[in-house]
Tab-separated table of C-alpha atoms and ligand atoms in Angstrom:
chain	number	residue	atom	x	y	z
P	1	MET	CA	-24.687	-1.077	-19.488
P	2	ALA	CA	-22.576	-0.786	-16.234
P	3	GLU	CA	-19.420	0.753	-18.498
P	4	ASP	CA	-21.705	2.956	-20.120
P	5	LEU	CA	-23.824	4.382	-17.232
P	6	ALA	CA	-20.193	4.795	-15.678
P	7	THR	CA	-19.433	6.750	-18.480
P	8	VAL	CA	-22.078	9.259	-18.755
P	9	SER	CA	-22.834	9.621	-15.340
P	10	THR	CA	-19.458	10.630	-14.789
P	11	GLU	CA	-18.818	12.922	-17.735
P	12	PRO	CA	-22.100	14.400	-17.602
P	13	HIS	CA	-21.232	17.626	-19.704
P	14	LEU	CA	-19.521	15.603	-22.448
P	15	GLY	CA	-22.345	14.701	-24.721
P	16	PRO	CA	-23.163	12.068	-26.889
P	17	GLY	CA	-20.931	11.013	-30.067
P	18	ARG	CA	-19.898	8.144	-31.582
P	19	LEU	CA	-17.254	6.310	-30.036
P	20	SER	CA	-14.584	3.687	-31.696
P	21	ARG	CA	-14.785	-0.024	-30.870
P	22	ASP	CA	-10.674	-0.352	-32.151
P	23	PRO	CA	-8.645	0.590	-28.893
P	24	ALA	CA	-6.063	2.045	-31.053
P	25	GLU	CA	-8.265	4.549	-32.285
P	26	LEU	CA	-9.764	5.054	-28.823
P	27	LEU	CA	-6.730	5.973	-27.535
P	28	ASP	CA	-6.083	8.291	-30.600
P	29	GLN	CA	-9.306	10.384	-29.399
P	30	ALA	CA	-8.597	9.933	-25.867
P	31	GLY	CA	-5.030	11.360	-27.048
P	32	SER	CA	-6.474	14.366	-28.233
P	33	GLY	CA	-8.834	15.272	-25.697
P	34	ASN	CA	-11.776	13.097	-25.640
P	35	ARG	CA	-12.808	12.252	-22.388
P	36	ARG	CA	-15.324	9.517	-23.184
P	37	ALA	CA	-13.010	7.659	-25.518
P	38	LEU	CA	-10.369	8.148	-22.172
P	39	ALA	CA	-13.239	6.303	-19.554
P	40	ARG	CA	-14.284	3.363	-21.969
P	41	LEU	CA	-10.584	3.104	-22.533
P	42	LEU	CA	-10.594	2.437	-18.752
P	43	SER	CA	-13.364	0.223	-18.565
P	44	LEU	CA	-11.870	-1.887	-21.172
P	45	VAL	CA	-8.832	-2.130	-19.329
P	46	GLU	CA	-11.171	-2.763	-15.975
P	47	ALA	CA	-13.146	-5.695	-17.463
P	48	GLY	CA	-10.053	-7.449	-18.545
P	49	ARG	CA	-11.384	-9.134	-21.466
P	50	ALA	CA	-9.342	-9.703	-24.847
P	51	GLU	CA	-9.797	-5.739	-25.961
P	52	GLY	CA	-8.253	-5.197	-22.702
P	53	GLN	CA	-5.163	-6.985	-23.533
P	54	ALA	CA	-5.181	-5.862	-27.232
P	55	LEU	CA	-4.943	-2.349	-25.274
P	56	SER	CA	-2.388	-2.837	-22.832
P	57	ALA	CA	-0.062	-3.957	-25.974
P	58	LEU	CA	-0.649	-0.955	-27.196
P	59	ALA	CA	-0.449	0.972	-24.490
P	60	HIS	CA	2.791	-0.240	-23.106
P	61	ALA	CA	4.566	0.396	-26.689
P	62	ARG	CA	2.934	4.013	-27.221
P	63	ALA	CA	3.981	4.905	-23.203
P	64	ALA	CA	7.258	3.219	-23.590
P	65	GLY	CA	9.813	6.089	-22.647
P	66	GLN	CA	7.955	8.795	-22.291
P	67	GLU	CA	5.934	7.467	-19.076
P	68	GLY	CA	5.425	10.143	-16.854
P	69	TRP	CA	4.498	10.024	-12.651
P	70	THR	CA	2.224	8.520	-10.484
P	71	VAL	CA	1.523	9.235	-6.848
P	72	GLY	CA	-0.392	6.930	-4.498
P	73	ILE	CA	-2.698	8.152	-1.438
P	74	THR	CA	-3.576	6.069	0.919
P	75	GLY	CA	-4.494	5.696	4.557
P	76	ALA	CA	-7.712	4.871	6.712
P	77	PRO	CA	-11.476	5.761	5.827
P	78	GLY	CA	-12.417	9.149	6.897
P	79	ALA	CA	-8.470	10.131	7.141
P	80	GLY	CA	-9.426	12.762	4.135
P	81	LYS	CA	-7.634	11.402	1.317
P	82	SER	CA	-10.304	12.622	-0.988
P	83	THR	CA	-10.170	16.441	0.245
P	84	LEU	CA	-6.324	15.889	-0.457
P	85	THR	CA	-6.561	14.453	-3.236
P	86	SER	CA	-8.837	17.168	-5.323
P	87	ARG	CA	-6.166	19.666	-3.612
P	88	LEU	CA	-3.730	17.873	-5.362
P	89	VAL	CA	-5.407	18.042	-8.841
P	90	ALA	CA	-5.625	22.056	-7.995
P	91	GLU	CA	-2.513	22.389	-7.007
P	92	ALA	CA	-0.890	20.394	-9.723
P	93	ARG	CA	-3.419	22.046	-12.664
P	94	ARG	CA	-1.932	25.754	-10.632
P	95	ARG	CA	1.527	24.145	-11.479
P	96	GLY	CA	1.129	24.071	-15.178
P	97	ALA	CA	0.186	20.261	-15.179
P	98	PRO	CA	-1.250	19.749	-18.277
P	99	ARG	CA	-4.027	16.837	-18.125
P	100	VAL	CA	-4.370	14.810	-14.230
P	101	ALA	CA	-5.929	12.066	-14.029
P	102	VAL	CA	-7.201	10.655	-10.340
P	103	VAL	CA	-7.772	6.701	-10.110
P	104	ALA	CA	-9.839	6.015	-7.085
P	105	VAL	CA	-9.078	2.478	-6.155
P	106	ASP	CA	-12.273	0.615	-4.612
P	107	PRO	CA	-12.042	-2.641	-4.350
P	108	THR	CA	-15.515	-3.592	-2.568
P	109	SER	CA	-17.233	-1.934	-4.773
P	110	PRO	CA	-19.133	-4.266	-7.186
P	111	PHE	CA	-18.743	-2.759	-10.205
P	112	SER	CA	-17.021	0.978	-11.073
P	113	GLY	CA	-20.568	2.365	-11.631
P	114	GLY	CA	-21.191	1.772	-7.924
P	115	ALA	CA	-18.597	3.917	-7.144
P	116	VAL	CA	-19.861	6.811	-9.464
P	117	LEU	CA	-21.748	9.004	-6.302
P	118	GLY	CA	-17.858	9.402	-5.074
P	119	ASP	CA	-16.695	10.517	-8.402
P	120	ARG	CA	-19.825	13.042	-8.220
P	121	VAL	CA	-18.476	14.366	-5.444
P	122	ARG	CA	-14.679	14.567	-6.041
P	123	MET	CA	-16.050	15.557	-9.221
P	124	GLN	CA	-17.265	19.250	-8.447
P	125	ASP	CA	-14.479	20.321	-7.562
P	126	HIS	CA	-12.932	20.284	-11.177
P	127	ALA	CA	-16.078	20.096	-13.103
P	128	GLY	CA	-15.271	22.129	-16.400
P	129	ASP	CA	-11.675	21.522	-16.342
P	130	ASP	CA	-10.750	19.145	-18.605
P	131	GLY	CA	-7.204	18.797	-18.167
P	132	VAL	CA	-8.619	16.422	-15.321
P	133	PHE	CA	-10.319	12.999	-15.726
P	134	ILE	CA	-11.664	11.478	-12.539
P	135	ARG	CA	-12.578	7.830	-11.863
P	136	SER	CA	-12.874	5.088	-9.670
P	137	MET	CA	-11.736	1.531	-10.352
P	138	ALA	CA	-13.448	-2.032	-9.051
P	139	THR	CA	-12.431	-5.497	-10.137
P	140	ARG	CA	-15.541	-5.774	-12.279
P	141	GLY	CA	-14.181	-9.806	-13.121
P	142	HIS	CA	-10.474	-8.548	-13.667
P	143	LEU	CA	-8.745	-11.795	-13.459
P	144	GLY	CA	-5.164	-10.656	-11.677
P	145	GLY	CA	-7.752	-8.491	-10.025
P	146	LEU	CA	-7.016	-4.396	-9.320
P	147	SER	CA	-3.394	-4.870	-8.542
P	148	VAL	CA	-3.564	-5.523	-12.640
P	149	ALA	CA	-5.874	-3.294	-13.732
P	150	VAL	CA	-4.336	-0.241	-11.631
P	151	PRO	CA	-0.608	-0.655	-13.129
P	152	GLU	CA	-2.496	-1.183	-16.493
P	153	ALA	CA	-4.811	1.799	-15.955
P	154	ILE	CA	-1.474	3.731	-15.580
P	155	TRP	CA	0.071	2.877	-18.588
P	156	VAL	CA	-3.369	3.573	-20.806
P	157	LEU	CA	-3.437	6.972	-19.271
P	158	TRP	CA	-0.364	8.092	-19.915
P	159	ALA	CA	-0.671	6.435	-23.678
P	160	ALA	CA	-3.205	8.987	-23.820
P	161	GLY	CA	-0.916	11.839	-23.273
P	162	VAL	CA	-1.874	12.247	-19.252
P	163	PRO	CA	1.796	12.215	-17.431
P	164	LEU	CA	-0.002	12.711	-14.168
P	165	VAL	CA	-1.915	10.132	-12.173
P	166	LEU	CA	-2.904	10.369	-9.074
P	167	VAL	CA	-4.080	6.685	-7.432
P	168	GLU	CA	-6.160	7.476	-4.626
P	169	THR	CA	-7.621	4.700	-1.954
P	170	VAL	CA	-10.396	3.927	-0.337
P	171	GLY	CA	-9.052	2.090	2.727
P	172	VAL	CA	-5.877	0.561	4.075
P	173	GLY	CA	-6.609	-3.329	3.517
P	174	GLN	CA	-3.895	-5.313	1.897
P	175	VAL	CA	-5.148	-4.767	-2.280
P	176	GLU	CA	-4.992	-1.214	-0.946
P	177	VAL	CA	-1.960	-0.551	0.230
P	178	GLU	CA	-0.698	-2.982	-2.517
P	179	VAL	CA	-2.044	-0.490	-5.255
P	180	ALA	CA	-0.829	2.825	-3.339
P	181	SER	CA	2.561	1.825	-3.195
P	182	ALA	CA	3.185	0.615	-6.326
P	183	THR	CA	3.225	4.303	-7.615
P	184	ASP	CA	6.197	6.475	-7.645
P	185	THR	CA	5.185	8.441	-4.500
P	186	THR	CA	3.367	6.776	-1.832
P	187	VAL	CA	1.885	9.349	0.599
P	188	VAL	CA	0.394	7.762	3.755
P	189	VAL	CA	-2.723	10.275	5.421
P	190	VAL	CA	-3.118	9.941	9.346
P	191	ASN	CA	-5.331	12.256	11.405
P	192	PRO	CA	-4.099	13.849	14.913
P	193	LYS	CA	-5.862	11.122	16.600
P	194	TRP	CA	-4.282	9.103	19.393
P	195	GLY	CA	-2.844	5.980	18.203
P	196	ASP	CA	-3.539	6.908	14.027
P	197	ALA	CA	0.317	6.807	13.526
P	198	VAL	CA	0.752	3.711	15.421
P	199	GLN	CA	-1.924	2.007	13.465
P	200	ALA	CA	-0.873	3.414	10.423
P	201	ASN	CA	2.689	1.333	11.164
P	202	LYS	CA	0.595	-1.953	12.437
P	203	ALA	CA	-1.030	-1.533	8.772
P	204	GLY	CA	1.957	-1.722	7.213
P	205	LEU	CA	2.206	1.721	5.841
P	206	MET	CA	5.630	2.194	8.106
P	207	GLU	CA	7.261	0.384	4.695
P	208	VAL	CA	5.689	1.953	2.237
P	209	ALA	CA	4.932	5.259	2.770
P	210	ASP	CA	7.732	7.643	0.893
P	211	VAL	CA	5.719	10.775	2.367
P	212	PHE	CA	3.636	11.396	5.778
P	213	VAL	CA	0.461	13.428	5.891
P	214	VAL	CA	-1.031	14.949	9.215
P	215	ASN	CA	-4.173	15.673	7.953
P	216	LYS	CA	-6.554	17.590	9.451
P	217	ALA	CA	-3.934	19.709	11.191
P	218	ASP	CA	-6.504	21.928	12.526
P	219	LEU	CA	-7.256	19.287	15.308
P	220	PRO	CA	-5.882	18.940	18.492
P	221	GLY	CA	-2.988	16.813	18.569
P	222	ALA	CA	-1.797	16.825	15.036
P	223	ARG	CA	2.029	17.895	17.020
P	224	GLU	CA	2.303	14.753	18.873
P	225	ALA	CA	0.813	12.872	15.512
P	226	ARG	CA	4.055	14.510	13.912
P	227	ARG	CA	6.239	13.302	17.115
P	228	ASP	CA	4.668	9.464	16.495
P	229	LEU	CA	5.588	9.639	13.349
P	230	GLU	CA	8.676	10.376	14.164
P	231	GLN	CA	9.831	8.569	16.256
P	232	MET	CA	8.652	5.591	14.075
P	233	LEU	CA	10.874	6.487	11.876
P	234	ASP	CA	13.870	7.204	13.674
P	235	LEU	CA	13.247	3.482	15.642
P	236	ALA	CA	12.899	2.199	11.604
P	237	GLY	CA	16.460	3.561	11.103
P	238	ARG	CA	15.284	5.516	9.146
P	239	PRO	CA	18.167	8.547	8.542
P	240	ARG	CA	17.377	12.022	9.286
P	241	SER	CA	19.023	14.280	6.887
P	242	GLY	CA	17.967	17.539	7.623
P	243	ARG	CA	19.858	19.096	4.858
P	244	ARG	CA	18.152	17.134	1.851
P	245	GLY	CA	19.283	18.551	-1.734
P	246	GLU	CA	22.494	19.924	-0.459
P	247	GLN	CA	24.109	16.837	-0.016
P	248	GLU	CA	24.041	15.357	-3.166
P	249	GLU	CA	25.671	12.026	-1.809
P	250	ASP	CA	22.915	11.547	0.920
P	251	ALA	CA	20.566	12.438	-0.069
P	252	ALA	CA	21.125	9.974	-2.937
P	253	ALA	CA	21.689	7.369	-0.744
P	254	ALA	CA	18.498	7.505	1.023
P	255	TRP	CA	15.535	9.308	1.929
P	256	ARG	CA	14.016	9.788	4.988
P	257	PRO	CA	9.907	10.453	4.580
P	258	PRO	CA	9.030	14.021	5.681
P	259	VAL	CA	6.031	14.412	7.437
P	260	VAL	CA	3.989	17.008	6.629
P	261	GLU	CA	0.608	18.833	7.884
P	262	THR	CA	-1.839	19.802	6.135
P	263	VAL	CA	-5.708	21.336	6.167
P	264	ALA	CA	-6.903	19.681	3.148
P	265	ALA	CA	-10.563	21.308	4.213
P	266	ASP	CA	-8.658	25.080	3.474
P	267	GLY	CA	-6.010	23.800	1.834
P	268	ARG	CA	-3.002	24.480	4.270
P	269	GLY	CA	0.079	22.915	3.582
P	270	VAL	CA	-0.831	21.324	0.262
P	271	ALA	CA	2.053	23.685	-1.340
P	272	GLU	CA	4.521	21.708	1.326
P	273	LEU	CA	2.992	18.445	0.852
P	274	TRP	CA	3.137	18.762	-3.205
P	275	ALA	CA	7.145	20.387	-2.835
P	276	ALA	CA	7.461	17.503	-0.424
P	277	ILE	CA	6.155	15.012	-3.553
P	278	GLU	CA	8.153	16.885	-5.784
P	279	ALA	CA	11.296	16.424	-3.876
P	280	HIS	CA	10.900	12.838	-3.259
P	281	GLN	CA	10.814	12.480	-7.129
P	282	ASP	CA	13.760	13.770	-7.767
P	283	TYR	CA	15.476	11.878	-5.239
P	284	LEU	CA	14.044	8.623	-7.018
P	285	VAL	CA	15.867	9.899	-10.384
P	286	ARG	CA	19.363	11.019	-8.746
P	287	SER	CA	19.411	7.660	-6.762
P	288	GLY	CA	18.508	5.334	-9.667
P	289	GLU	CA	15.812	4.186	-7.333
P	290	ARG	CA	12.600	5.146	-9.775
P	291	ASP	CA	14.289	2.755	-12.110
P	292	ARG	CA	14.170	0.305	-9.631
P	293	ARG	CA	11.492	0.507	-8.600
P	294	ARG	CA	9.543	0.334	-11.864
P	295	ARG	CA	11.728	-2.754	-12.395
P	296	ALA	CA	10.555	-3.950	-9.737
P	297	ARG	CA	7.134	-3.236	-10.669
P	298	ALA	CA	7.007	-4.722	-13.767
P	299	ARG	CA	8.532	-7.868	-13.093
P	300	ALA	CA	5.110	-8.120	-9.884
P	301	GLU	CA	3.125	-7.423	-12.685
P	302	LEU	CA	4.021	-9.849	-14.658
P	303	GLU	CA	3.770	-12.431	-11.590
P	304	ARG	CA	0.708	-11.428	-11.077
P	305	ILE	CA	-0.717	-11.841	-14.542
P	306	LEU	CA	0.549	-14.950	-15.183
P	307	GLN	CA	-0.542	-16.579	-11.898
P	308	ALA	CA	-3.873	-15.440	-12.968
P	309	GLN	CA	-3.758	-16.743	-16.121
P	310	LEU	CA	-2.369	-19.767	-14.602
P	311	ALA	CA	-5.185	-19.938	-11.977
P	312	ARG	CA	-7.551	-19.692	-15.389
P	313	VAL	CA	-5.836	-22.792	-16.956
P	314	VAL	CA	-5.877	-24.974	-13.889
P	315	ARG	CA	-9.732	-23.940	-13.422
P	316	ASP	CA	-10.079	-24.717	-17.419
P	317	LEU	CA	-8.923	-27.961	-17.065
P	318	GLU	CA	-11.474	-30.512	-18.422
P	319	LEU	CA	-10.113	-32.813	-15.407
P	320	GLY	CA	-13.375	-35.073	-16.951
P	321	ASP	CA	-12.178	-35.566	-20.234
P	322	ARG	CA	-9.029	-36.811	-18.737
P	323	ALA	CA	-10.201	-39.605	-16.819
P	324	GLU	CA	-7.575	-41.902	-17.871
P	325	LEU	CA	-5.213	-39.993	-16.204
P	326	LEU	CA	-7.332	-39.806	-13.216
P	327	SER	CA	-7.815	-42.596	-12.157
P	328	ALA	CA	-3.984	-43.550	-13.305
P	329	VAL	CA	-3.611	-40.765	-10.337
P	330	GLU	CA	-6.055	-42.470	-8.163
P	331	GLN	CA	-4.182	-45.843	-7.979
P	332	GLY	CA	-0.679	-44.644	-7.703
P	333	GLN	CA	0.465	-45.358	-11.333
P	334	VAL	CA	1.420	-41.641	-11.986
P	335	GLY	CA	1.983	-39.450	-9.377
P	336	PRO	CA	0.254	-36.154	-9.039
P	337	TYR	CA	3.162	-33.915	-9.775
P	338	GLU	CA	3.894	-36.096	-12.722
P	339	ALA	CA	0.266	-35.366	-13.698
P	340	ALA	CA	0.171	-31.881	-12.841
P	341	ARG	CA	2.590	-31.341	-15.289
P	342	THR	CA	1.379	-33.667	-18.091
P	343	LEU	CA	-1.494	-31.813	-18.236
P	344	LEU	CA	0.015	-27.856	-17.955
P	345	LEU	CA	2.169	-29.315	-20.742
P	346	ASP	CA	-1.084	-30.030	-22.487
P	347	ALA	CA	-2.260	-26.660	-21.693
P	348	GLY	CA	0.844	-24.992	-23.167
P	349	GLU	CA	0.281	-27.037	-26.587
P	350	ALA	CA	-3.139	-26.336	-26.905
P	351	LEU	CA	-2.326	-22.112	-26.130
P	352	ARG	CA	0.828	-22.962	-29.057
P	353	GLY	CA	-0.989	-20.953	-32.277
P	354	GLN	CA	-3.395	-19.026	-30.418
P	355	PRO	CA	-3.113	-15.367	-30.369
P	356	GLY	CA	-2.375	-14.747	-26.885
P	357	VAL	CA	-6.530	-14.059	-25.432
P	358	ALA	CA	-7.828	-17.071	-24.337
P	359	LEU	CA	-6.721	-17.144	-21.126
P	360	GLY	CA	-7.358	-13.824	-19.690
P	361	GLU	CA	-10.851	-14.070	-20.969
P	362	VAL	CA	-13.686	-13.415	-18.454
P	363	PRO	CA	-16.908	-14.409	-19.643
P	364	PRO	CA	-19.606	-11.612	-19.032
P	365	GLY	CA	-21.890	-11.913	-16.707
C	401	GTP	N1	-11.444	19.147	10.563
C	401	GTP	C1	-10.752	18.974	9.065
C	401	GTP	N2	-11.845	18.270	8.397
C	401	GTP	C2	-11.257	17.946	7.300
C	401	GTP	C3	-10.014	18.006	6.913
C	401	GTP	N3	-10.030	17.142	5.689
C	401	GTP	C4	-10.912	16.919	5.052
C	401	GTP	N4	-11.963	16.679	6.614
C	401	GTP	C5	-13.414	16.460	6.924
C	401	GTP	O1	-13.628	14.829	6.992
C	401	GTP	C6	-14.121	14.197	6.305
C	401	GTP	C7	-13.326	12.833	5.569
C	401	GTP	O2	-12.549	13.716	4.501
C	401	GTP	P1	-12.715	13.022	2.858
C	401	GTP	O3	-11.938	13.328	2.146
C	401	GTP	O4	-14.177	12.106	2.545
C	401	GTP	O5	-12.095	11.492	3.861
C	401	GTP	P2	-11.404	10.027	2.958
C	401	GTP	O6	-10.230	9.779	3.599
C	401	GTP	O7	-11.516	10.219	1.697
C	401	GTP	O8	-12.242	9.251	3.123
C	401	GTP	P3	-13.073	8.025	2.818
C	401	GTP	O9	-13.664	7.695	1.379
C	401	GTP	O10	-14.136	7.184	3.528
C	401	GTP	O11	-11.589	6.934	2.131
C	401	GTP	C8	-15.125	14.621	5.474
C	401	GTP	O12	-16.106	15.408	6.127
C	401	GTP	C9	-14.370	16.313	5.333
C	401	GTP	O13	-14.711	17.368	4.818
C	401	GTP	C10	-8.912	18.611	7.549
C	401	GTP	O14	-7.948	19.441	7.134
C	401	GTP	N5	-10.068	19.146	8.733
C-alpha cells in the first residue's frame, strides 16, 4: 500500500512495531513521540475516508484552545523554498521549538508515495532529529482536495502536540496559493531574476504575502528585486511604517509585508526572516487579525466540505431510480428546480440517522 510505503520510506530509521488502528490511540501514540503513528494519521487525513472524518472530529476537539502556529511558504518552482524551509526548521529548533512539522503540498503527485523522493532530500538535513517531522501531501482521492486535507492535517499535528507547522508548496498554482495562504503567516519567495516580482504579483501572491523573501540574494539583482517589491507594495497602498512595534496603534492597524533578503544556500538572512515571521505573528495577535483569519478559515473549510459532500450527493443520486420524477421534468410537469429540491430533501432524509460518514467515503482504488 502506498500509505505504508510512504511511511516506511520517509521514516526509515523508525523500525517496525505495531500501530493501533484506532485514531484516538494513534493520536496518543503520536503525542508521545511515535512518528510512525503520526505518519499513519496523516495518511488517514489524506485519504479522506470515514476514519479520516472520525479523526478530524477528535483532532479538533483535542487541539481546540491550544492551537499552534502555521507558516506557509510559497513561490515559483526553483525559488529555493525547500532549502529555505529546511533552514527555517533548523532556526526554529535552535530557538527551542520542541517539535516542528513540514507539510509539503504537491497537488501534481498522484499519491504521496510519489513525493517520497522529495521527502528524502528534505529529510537529509534533519535526519536523526526526532523533533522534526516532514511529510508530503497530495490529494489521493480526498473529496475536498488539498484545500481541505491540509487544514485537517494541521489540526491533527496540533492535536498530536506539534505546535509549529510549516506548509511548503511546490509551485504557484491556484491550489498551492490557496493552501499556503490558509496559514497564519504566508511567506512568498522570489528570486533576483528580472521580472520575478512582477510574476509573483500576477500569480496573485501580492495579496496573500505577509512576508516577502528575495532568496538567492547572492546572485545579481537582489536589490532591484527588493525595490520592485517595495514599489508594488506602495502602489497597492500598503502603508510604510518603518517604526513597527514602537507605535502600537499603527502596528495593530496595518501590516506592510517586510522584504527580507536571504541566501538559503548558506543560511544568510534566515535569522532576519525568522524575526519577520515572529513580528508578523505578534502583529496578528495584537491586532485581533489572527482570530479573524482563523474564523474565516473555519468558515472556508466548512464551505469546502459542504460543497464536496453536496457534489457527492449529486453524484450518488440514482436518477435512474427516479424515472417518474425525471419524466415529469422532461414533460414539463415539474420544473427542474422543484425536482432538484425534492431530490435534495430525499437525500437529507436518507442521511438522517446515519452516522455522518457515508458522504465523504471515497471508494478505495
Ligand atoms: N545561488 C543560490 N542558489 C540557491 C539558494 N537557495 C537555493 N538555491 C538553489 O536553487 C535550487 C532550487 O532550490 P530548492 O530549494 O529545491 O527550490 P524549490 O523552490 O523548493 O524548488 P521546487 O521544489 O522545484 O519548488 C537548488 O539547486 C538550490 O541549491 C541561494 O540562496 N542561492
